[in-house]
Short mmCIF file of C-alpha atoms in Angstrom, two decimals:
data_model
loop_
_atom_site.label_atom_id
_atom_site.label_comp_id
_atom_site.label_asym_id
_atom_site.label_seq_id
_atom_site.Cartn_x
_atom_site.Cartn_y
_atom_site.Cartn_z
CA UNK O 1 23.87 -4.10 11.77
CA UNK O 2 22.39 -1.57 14.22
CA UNK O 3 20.30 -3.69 16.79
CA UNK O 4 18.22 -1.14 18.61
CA UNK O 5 17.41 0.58 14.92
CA UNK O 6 16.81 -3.19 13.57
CA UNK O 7 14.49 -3.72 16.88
CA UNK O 8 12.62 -0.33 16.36
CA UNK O 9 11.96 -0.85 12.65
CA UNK O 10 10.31 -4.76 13.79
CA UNK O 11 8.29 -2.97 16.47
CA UNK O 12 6.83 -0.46 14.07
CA UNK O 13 6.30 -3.14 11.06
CA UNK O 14 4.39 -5.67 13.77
CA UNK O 15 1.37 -3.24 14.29
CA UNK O 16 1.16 -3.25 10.47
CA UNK O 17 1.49 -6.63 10.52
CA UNK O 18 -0.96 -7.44 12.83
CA UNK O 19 -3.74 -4.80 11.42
CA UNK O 20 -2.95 -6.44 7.56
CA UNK O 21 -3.15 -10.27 9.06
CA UNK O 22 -6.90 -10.25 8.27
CA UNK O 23 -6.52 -9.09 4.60
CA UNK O 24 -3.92 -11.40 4.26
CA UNK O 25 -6.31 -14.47 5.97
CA UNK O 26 -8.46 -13.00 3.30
CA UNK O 27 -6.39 -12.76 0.23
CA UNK O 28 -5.75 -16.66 1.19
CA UNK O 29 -9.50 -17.25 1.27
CA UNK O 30 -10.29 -15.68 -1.96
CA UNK O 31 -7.44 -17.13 -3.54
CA UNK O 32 -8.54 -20.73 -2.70
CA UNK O 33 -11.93 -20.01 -3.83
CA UNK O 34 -10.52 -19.23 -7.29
CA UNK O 35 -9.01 -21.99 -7.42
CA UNK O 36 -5.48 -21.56 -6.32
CA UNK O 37 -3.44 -24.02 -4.33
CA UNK O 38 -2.40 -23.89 -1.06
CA UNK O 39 0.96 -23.00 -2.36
CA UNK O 40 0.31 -20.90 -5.35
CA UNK O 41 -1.45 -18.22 -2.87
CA UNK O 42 1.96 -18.92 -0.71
CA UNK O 43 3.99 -17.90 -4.04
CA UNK O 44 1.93 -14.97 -4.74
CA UNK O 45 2.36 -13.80 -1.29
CA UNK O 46 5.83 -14.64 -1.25
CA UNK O 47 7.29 -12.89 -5.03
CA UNK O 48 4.10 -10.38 -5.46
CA UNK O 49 3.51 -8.91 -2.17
CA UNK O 50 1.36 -6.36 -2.38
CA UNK O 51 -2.22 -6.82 -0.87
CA UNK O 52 -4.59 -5.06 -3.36
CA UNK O 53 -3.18 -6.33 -6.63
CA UNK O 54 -2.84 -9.78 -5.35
CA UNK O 55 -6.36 -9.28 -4.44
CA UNK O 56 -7.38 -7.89 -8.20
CA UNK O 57 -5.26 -10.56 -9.79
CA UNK O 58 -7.01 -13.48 -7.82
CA UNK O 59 -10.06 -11.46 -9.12
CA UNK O 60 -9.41 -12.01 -12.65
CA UNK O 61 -7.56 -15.64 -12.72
CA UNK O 62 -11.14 -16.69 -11.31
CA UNK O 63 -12.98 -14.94 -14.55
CA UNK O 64 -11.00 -17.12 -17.31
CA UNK O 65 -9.24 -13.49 -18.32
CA UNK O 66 -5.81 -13.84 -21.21
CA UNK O 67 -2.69 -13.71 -18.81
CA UNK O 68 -1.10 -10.49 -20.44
CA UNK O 69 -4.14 -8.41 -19.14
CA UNK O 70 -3.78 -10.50 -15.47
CA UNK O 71 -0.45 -9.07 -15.46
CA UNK O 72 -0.62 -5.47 -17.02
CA UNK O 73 -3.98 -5.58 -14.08
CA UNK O 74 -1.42 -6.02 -11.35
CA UNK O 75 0.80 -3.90 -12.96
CA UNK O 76 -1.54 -0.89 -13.11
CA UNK O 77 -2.81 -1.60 -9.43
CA UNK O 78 0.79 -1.26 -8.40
CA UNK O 79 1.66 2.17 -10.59
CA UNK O 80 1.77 3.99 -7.55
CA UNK O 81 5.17 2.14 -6.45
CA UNK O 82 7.02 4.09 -9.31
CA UNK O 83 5.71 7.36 -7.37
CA UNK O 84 6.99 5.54 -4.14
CA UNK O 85 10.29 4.50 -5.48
CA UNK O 86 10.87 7.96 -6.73
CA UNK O 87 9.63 10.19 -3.62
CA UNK O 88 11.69 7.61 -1.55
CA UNK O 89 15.10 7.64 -3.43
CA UNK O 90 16.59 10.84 -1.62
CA UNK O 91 16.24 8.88 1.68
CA UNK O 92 18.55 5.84 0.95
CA UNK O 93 20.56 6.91 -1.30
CA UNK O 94 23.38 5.88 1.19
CA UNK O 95 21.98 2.10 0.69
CA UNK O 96 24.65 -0.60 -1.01
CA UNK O 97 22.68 -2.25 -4.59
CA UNK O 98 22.03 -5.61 -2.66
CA UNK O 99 20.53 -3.27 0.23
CA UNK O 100 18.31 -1.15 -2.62
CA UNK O 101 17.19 -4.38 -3.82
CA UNK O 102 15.84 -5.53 -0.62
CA UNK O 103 14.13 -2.15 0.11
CA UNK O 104 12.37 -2.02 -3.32
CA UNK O 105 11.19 -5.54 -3.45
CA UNK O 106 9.43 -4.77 0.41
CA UNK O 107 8.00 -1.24 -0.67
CA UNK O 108 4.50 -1.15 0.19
CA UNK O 109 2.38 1.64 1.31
CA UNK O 110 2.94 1.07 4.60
CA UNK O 111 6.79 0.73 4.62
CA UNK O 112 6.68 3.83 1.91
CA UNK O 113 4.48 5.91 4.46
CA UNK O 114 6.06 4.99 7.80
CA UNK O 115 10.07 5.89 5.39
CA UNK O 116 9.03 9.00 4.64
CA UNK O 117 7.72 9.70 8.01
CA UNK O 118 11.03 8.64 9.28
CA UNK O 119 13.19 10.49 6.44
CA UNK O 120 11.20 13.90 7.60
CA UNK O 121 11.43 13.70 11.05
CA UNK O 122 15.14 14.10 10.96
CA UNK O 123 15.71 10.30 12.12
CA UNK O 124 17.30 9.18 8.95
CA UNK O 125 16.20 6.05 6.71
CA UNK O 126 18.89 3.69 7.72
CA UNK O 127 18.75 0.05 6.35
CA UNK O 128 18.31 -1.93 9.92
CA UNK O 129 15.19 0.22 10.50
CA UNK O 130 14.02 -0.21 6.80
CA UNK O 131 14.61 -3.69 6.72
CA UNK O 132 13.14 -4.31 10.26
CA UNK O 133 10.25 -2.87 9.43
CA UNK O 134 9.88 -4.87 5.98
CA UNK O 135 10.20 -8.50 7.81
CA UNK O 136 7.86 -7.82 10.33
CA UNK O 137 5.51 -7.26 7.70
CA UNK O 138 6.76 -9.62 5.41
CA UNK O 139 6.78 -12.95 7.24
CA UNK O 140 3.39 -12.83 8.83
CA UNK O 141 1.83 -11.57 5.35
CA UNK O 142 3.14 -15.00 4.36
CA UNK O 143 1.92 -16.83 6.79
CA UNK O 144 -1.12 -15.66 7.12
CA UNK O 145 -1.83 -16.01 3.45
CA UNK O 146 -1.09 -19.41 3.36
CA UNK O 147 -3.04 -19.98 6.67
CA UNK O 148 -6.00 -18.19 4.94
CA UNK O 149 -5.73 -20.71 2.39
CA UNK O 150 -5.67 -23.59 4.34
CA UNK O 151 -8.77 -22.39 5.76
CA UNK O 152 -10.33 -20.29 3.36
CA UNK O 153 -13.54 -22.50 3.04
CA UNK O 154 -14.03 -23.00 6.49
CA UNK O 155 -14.04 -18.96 7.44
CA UNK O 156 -17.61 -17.35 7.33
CA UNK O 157 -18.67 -14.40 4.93
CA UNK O 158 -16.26 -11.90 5.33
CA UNK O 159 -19.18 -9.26 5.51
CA UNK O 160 -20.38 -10.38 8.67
CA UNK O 161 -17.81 -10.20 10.43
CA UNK O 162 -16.95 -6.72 8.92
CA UNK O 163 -13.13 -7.59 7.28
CA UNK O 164 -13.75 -5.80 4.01
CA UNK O 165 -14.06 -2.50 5.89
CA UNK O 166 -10.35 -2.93 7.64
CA UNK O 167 -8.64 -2.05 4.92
CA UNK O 168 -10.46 1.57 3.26
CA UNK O 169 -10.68 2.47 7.17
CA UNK O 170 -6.96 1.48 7.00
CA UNK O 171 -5.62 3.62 3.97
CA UNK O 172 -8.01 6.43 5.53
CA UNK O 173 -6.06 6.52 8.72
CA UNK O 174 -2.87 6.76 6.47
CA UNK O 175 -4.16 9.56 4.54
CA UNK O 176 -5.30 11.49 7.53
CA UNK O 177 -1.63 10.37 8.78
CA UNK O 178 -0.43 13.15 6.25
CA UNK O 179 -3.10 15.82 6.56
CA UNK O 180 -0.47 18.54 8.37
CA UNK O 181 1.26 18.35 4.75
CA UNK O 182 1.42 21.71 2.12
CA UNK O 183 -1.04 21.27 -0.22
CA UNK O 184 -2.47 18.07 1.29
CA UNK O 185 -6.54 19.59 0.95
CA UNK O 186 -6.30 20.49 -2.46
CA UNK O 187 -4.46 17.27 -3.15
CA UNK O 188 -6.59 14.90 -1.67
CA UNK O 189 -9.78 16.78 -3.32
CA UNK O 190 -7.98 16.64 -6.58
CA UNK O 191 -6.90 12.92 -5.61
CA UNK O 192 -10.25 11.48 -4.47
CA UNK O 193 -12.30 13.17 -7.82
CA UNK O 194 -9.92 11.71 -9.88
CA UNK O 195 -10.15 8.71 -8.52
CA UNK O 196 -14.05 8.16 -8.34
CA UNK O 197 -14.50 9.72 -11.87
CA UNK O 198 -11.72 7.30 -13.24
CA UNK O 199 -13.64 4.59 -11.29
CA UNK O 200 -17.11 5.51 -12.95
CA UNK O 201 -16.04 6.41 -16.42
CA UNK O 202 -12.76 4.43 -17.17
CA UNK O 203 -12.63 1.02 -14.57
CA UNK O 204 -11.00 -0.33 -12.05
CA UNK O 205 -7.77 -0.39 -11.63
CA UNK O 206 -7.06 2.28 -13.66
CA UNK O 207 -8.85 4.50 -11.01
CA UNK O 208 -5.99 4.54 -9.00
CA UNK O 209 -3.46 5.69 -11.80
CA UNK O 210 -5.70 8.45 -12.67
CA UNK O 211 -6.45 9.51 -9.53
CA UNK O 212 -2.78 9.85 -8.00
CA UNK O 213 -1.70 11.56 -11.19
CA UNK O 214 -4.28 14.05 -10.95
CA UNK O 215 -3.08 15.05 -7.50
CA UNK O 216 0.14 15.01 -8.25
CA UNK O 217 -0.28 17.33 -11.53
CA UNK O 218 -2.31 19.47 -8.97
CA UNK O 219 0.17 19.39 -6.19
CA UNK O 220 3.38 20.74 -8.95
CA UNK O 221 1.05 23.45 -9.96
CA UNK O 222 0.48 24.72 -6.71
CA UNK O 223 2.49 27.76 -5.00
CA UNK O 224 5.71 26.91 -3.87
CA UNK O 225 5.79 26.27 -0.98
CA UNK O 226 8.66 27.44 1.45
CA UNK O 227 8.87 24.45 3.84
CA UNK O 228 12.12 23.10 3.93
CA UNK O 229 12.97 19.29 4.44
CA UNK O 230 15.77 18.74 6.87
CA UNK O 231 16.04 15.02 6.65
CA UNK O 232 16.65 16.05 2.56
CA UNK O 233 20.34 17.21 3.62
CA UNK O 234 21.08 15.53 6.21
CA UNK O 235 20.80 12.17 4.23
CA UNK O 236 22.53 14.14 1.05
CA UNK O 237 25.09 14.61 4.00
CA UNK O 238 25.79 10.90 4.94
CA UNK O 239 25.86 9.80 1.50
CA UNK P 1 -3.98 -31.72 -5.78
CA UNK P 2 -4.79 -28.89 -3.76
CA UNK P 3 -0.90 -28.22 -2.62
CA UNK P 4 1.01 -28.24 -5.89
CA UNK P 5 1.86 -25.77 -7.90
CA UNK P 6 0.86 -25.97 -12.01
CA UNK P 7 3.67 -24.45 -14.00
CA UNK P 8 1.44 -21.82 -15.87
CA UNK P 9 0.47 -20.72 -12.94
CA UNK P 10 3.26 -20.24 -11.39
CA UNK P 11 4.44 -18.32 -14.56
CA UNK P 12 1.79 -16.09 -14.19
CA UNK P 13 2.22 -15.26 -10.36
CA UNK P 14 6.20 -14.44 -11.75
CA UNK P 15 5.08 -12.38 -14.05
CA UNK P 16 2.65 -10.54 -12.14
CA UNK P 17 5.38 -10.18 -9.66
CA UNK P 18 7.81 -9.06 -11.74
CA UNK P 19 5.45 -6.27 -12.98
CA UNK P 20 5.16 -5.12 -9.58
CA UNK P 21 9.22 -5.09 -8.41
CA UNK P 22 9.35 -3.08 -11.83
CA UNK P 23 7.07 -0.61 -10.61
CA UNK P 24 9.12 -0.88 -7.05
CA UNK P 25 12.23 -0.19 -8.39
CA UNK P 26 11.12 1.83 -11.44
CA UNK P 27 10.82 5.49 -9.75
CA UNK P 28 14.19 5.25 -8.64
CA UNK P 29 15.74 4.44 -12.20
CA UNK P 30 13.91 7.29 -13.19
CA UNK P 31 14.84 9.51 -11.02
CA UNK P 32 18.50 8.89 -10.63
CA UNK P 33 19.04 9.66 -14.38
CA UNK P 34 18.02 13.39 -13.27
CA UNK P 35 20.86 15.07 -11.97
CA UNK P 36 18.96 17.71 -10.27
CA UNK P 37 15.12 18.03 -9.59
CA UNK P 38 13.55 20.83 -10.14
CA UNK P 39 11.39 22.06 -7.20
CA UNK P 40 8.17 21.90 -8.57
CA UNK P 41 8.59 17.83 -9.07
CA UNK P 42 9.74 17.80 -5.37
CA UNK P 43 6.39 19.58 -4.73
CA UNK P 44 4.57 16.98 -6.59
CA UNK P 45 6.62 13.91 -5.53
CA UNK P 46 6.17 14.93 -1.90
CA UNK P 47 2.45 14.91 -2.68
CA UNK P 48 2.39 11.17 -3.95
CA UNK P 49 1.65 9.88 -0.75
CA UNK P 50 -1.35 11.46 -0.07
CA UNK P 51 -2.43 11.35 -3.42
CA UNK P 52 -2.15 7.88 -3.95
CA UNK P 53 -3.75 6.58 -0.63
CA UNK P 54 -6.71 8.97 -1.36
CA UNK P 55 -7.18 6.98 -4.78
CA UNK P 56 -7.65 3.44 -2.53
CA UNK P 57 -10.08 5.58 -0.11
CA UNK P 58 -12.48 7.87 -2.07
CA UNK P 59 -13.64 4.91 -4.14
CA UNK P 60 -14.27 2.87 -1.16
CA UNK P 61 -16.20 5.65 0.52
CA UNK P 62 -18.47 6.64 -2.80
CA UNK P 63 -18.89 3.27 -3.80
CA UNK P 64 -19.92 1.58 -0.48
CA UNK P 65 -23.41 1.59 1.28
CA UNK P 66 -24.42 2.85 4.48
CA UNK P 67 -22.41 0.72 6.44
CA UNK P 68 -19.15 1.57 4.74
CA UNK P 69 -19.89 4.81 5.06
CA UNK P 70 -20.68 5.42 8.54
CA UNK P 71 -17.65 2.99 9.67
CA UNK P 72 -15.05 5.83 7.61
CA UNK P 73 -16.84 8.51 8.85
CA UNK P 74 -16.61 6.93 12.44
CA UNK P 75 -12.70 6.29 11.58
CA UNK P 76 -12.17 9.47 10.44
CA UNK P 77 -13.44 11.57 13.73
CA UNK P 78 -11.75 9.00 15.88
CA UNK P 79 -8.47 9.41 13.90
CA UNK P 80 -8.03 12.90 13.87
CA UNK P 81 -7.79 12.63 17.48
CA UNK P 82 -6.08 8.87 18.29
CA UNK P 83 -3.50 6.74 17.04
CA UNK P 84 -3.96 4.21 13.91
CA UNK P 85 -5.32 0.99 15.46
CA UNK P 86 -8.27 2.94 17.67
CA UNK P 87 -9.34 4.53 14.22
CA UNK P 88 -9.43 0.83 13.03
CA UNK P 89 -11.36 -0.26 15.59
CA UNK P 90 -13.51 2.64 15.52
CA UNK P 91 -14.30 1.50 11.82
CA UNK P 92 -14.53 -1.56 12.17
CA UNK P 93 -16.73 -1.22 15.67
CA UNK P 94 -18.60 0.84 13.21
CA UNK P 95 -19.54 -1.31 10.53
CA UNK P 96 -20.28 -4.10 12.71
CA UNK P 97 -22.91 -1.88 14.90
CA UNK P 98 -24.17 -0.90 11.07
CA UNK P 99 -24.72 -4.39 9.96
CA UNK P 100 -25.49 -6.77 12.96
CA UNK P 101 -27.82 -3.86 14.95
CA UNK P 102 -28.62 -1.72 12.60
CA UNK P 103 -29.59 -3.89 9.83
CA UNK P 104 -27.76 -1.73 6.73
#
């Protein structure tokens, strides 16, 4: 295990951590409201972990919804892993099985962002980094979930104290993040019409399905463009 | 009761999770059955990123009052300039301003 990598990837995954600690006070909150336990939110946090869908799925167990739709919910808020999985497979393709299996079950937009960053920069995806990064983020989502929980009833209206803002103003900064991209304008115009027409005319979640794929179709239709990706071969290379 | 678990619940937070690791490890499946990839699906995959995270903002933005508007707008000039967690606090600075002086 490469300390200094391990250390670096903690270091980067505690600023996420500590900017996501209010959702995940919040998720706890709104998950004892509905009616969950202490420990179910704990679970959730624990096997689900991924903010928004937990958030859509505490939504819905509240609302008396059937199960299978609870599920194919989550499952529709988290479409955009597939995307993730696939954009981030040339990058750790040097990983062992048991190593993929840790980096897929911690691949959240964060972790998939800050990877890619990595993998383009030259740097190299290696699995102390990766996984460094995951438990920083991991642990205190847990934690703070469960602490959210315990106090959920006791915390004022999240309004007030401006927490439902954090996290659009969050995935804005990570958009932005990418902005020096080919093709990221037309994308993210493509992207955010999608998105809001989906919202208006089809429902949420499906919004963000629709959205990402209609910036993606728009993206492979665009010219070619003649950027290469360096961290491509070198990781080809190690492999 | 409030700290045990009921079974069908717990079934359903498995199931929702195992829905998501699906879609975590699903794109990777896919794409390792492809031998080579053509590069007009590297063009779209690199795109994903910023595709996806725009379909978690946009909504946000259109859908939100005032407040939630002025706080991304505030984000969005401070983080084209500074790092991640001033943009936050920019927005979040923001919305609070909006709601607590403002009255929005």
């Amino acid at each position: 295990m490469n300390r200094s990598e391990f250390n670096q990837g903690l270091k980067g995954g505690l600023i996420i951590a500590l900017s996501s600690a209010p959702f995940a006070v919040l998720f706890g909150a709104v998950a004892s409201d509905n009616g969950l336990s202490v420990m179910e939110a704990g679970l959730m946090s624990a096997t689900v972990y991924a903010g928004a869908s937990q958030l859509v799925g505490i939504e819905l167990f509240g609302h008396q919804v059937a199960p299978w739709l609870i599920v194919l919910s989550v499952f529709a808020v988290n479409f955009r892993h597939i995307l993730y999985s696939a954009a981030l497979t040339r990058y750790i393709a040097h990983f062992t099985p048991v190593q993929k299996f840790f980096t897929f079950f911690v691949l959240t937009d964060p972790q998939f962002a800050e990877a890619v960053k990595r993998g383009e920069s030259g740097r190299g995806v290696g699995f102390p980094w990766y996984i460094g990064f995951g438990a920083a983020i991991y642990f205190p989502w847990l934690f703070f979930s469960v602490v959210g929980a315990f106090f959920g009833r006791m915390m004022g209206d999240p309004r007030a104290l401006a927490i439902d803002v954090l996290l659009p103003v969050y995935f804005l900064g990570l958009v932005i993040g990418f902005r020096r991209k080919p093709g990221f304008y037309p994308v993210v115009v493509a992207s955010a019409l999608g998105s809001v027409l989906g919202y208006h005319f089809v429902g949420s979640p499906w919004h963000v399905s629709i959205g990402a794929a209609v910036g993606v179709v728009v993206a492979a239709f665009l010219p070619l463009s003649t950027e290469s990706v360096p961290a491509n071969t070198a990781t080809e290379m190690e492999s | 009761m409030t700290d045990l678990i009921s079974v069908d619940m717990a079934l359903l937070i498995l199931a929702a999770a195992a829905a998501t690791f699906l879609t975590r490890i699903g794109g990777y499946v896919l794409i390792t059955r492809m031998t080579t990839i053509p590069p007009r699906m590297e063009q779209a995959l690199n795109a994903v990123p910023a595709a996806v995270l725009t379909t978690l903002v946009a909504p946000a933005f259109f859908n939100g009052g005032w407040d939630v508007k002025i706080a991304m707008l505030a984000a969005l000039v401070v983080g084209v300039r500074y790092p991640g967690l001033l943009l936050l606090g920019a927005g979040w600075a923001a919305a609070m301003i909006c709601r607590h002086l403002l009255g929005f």
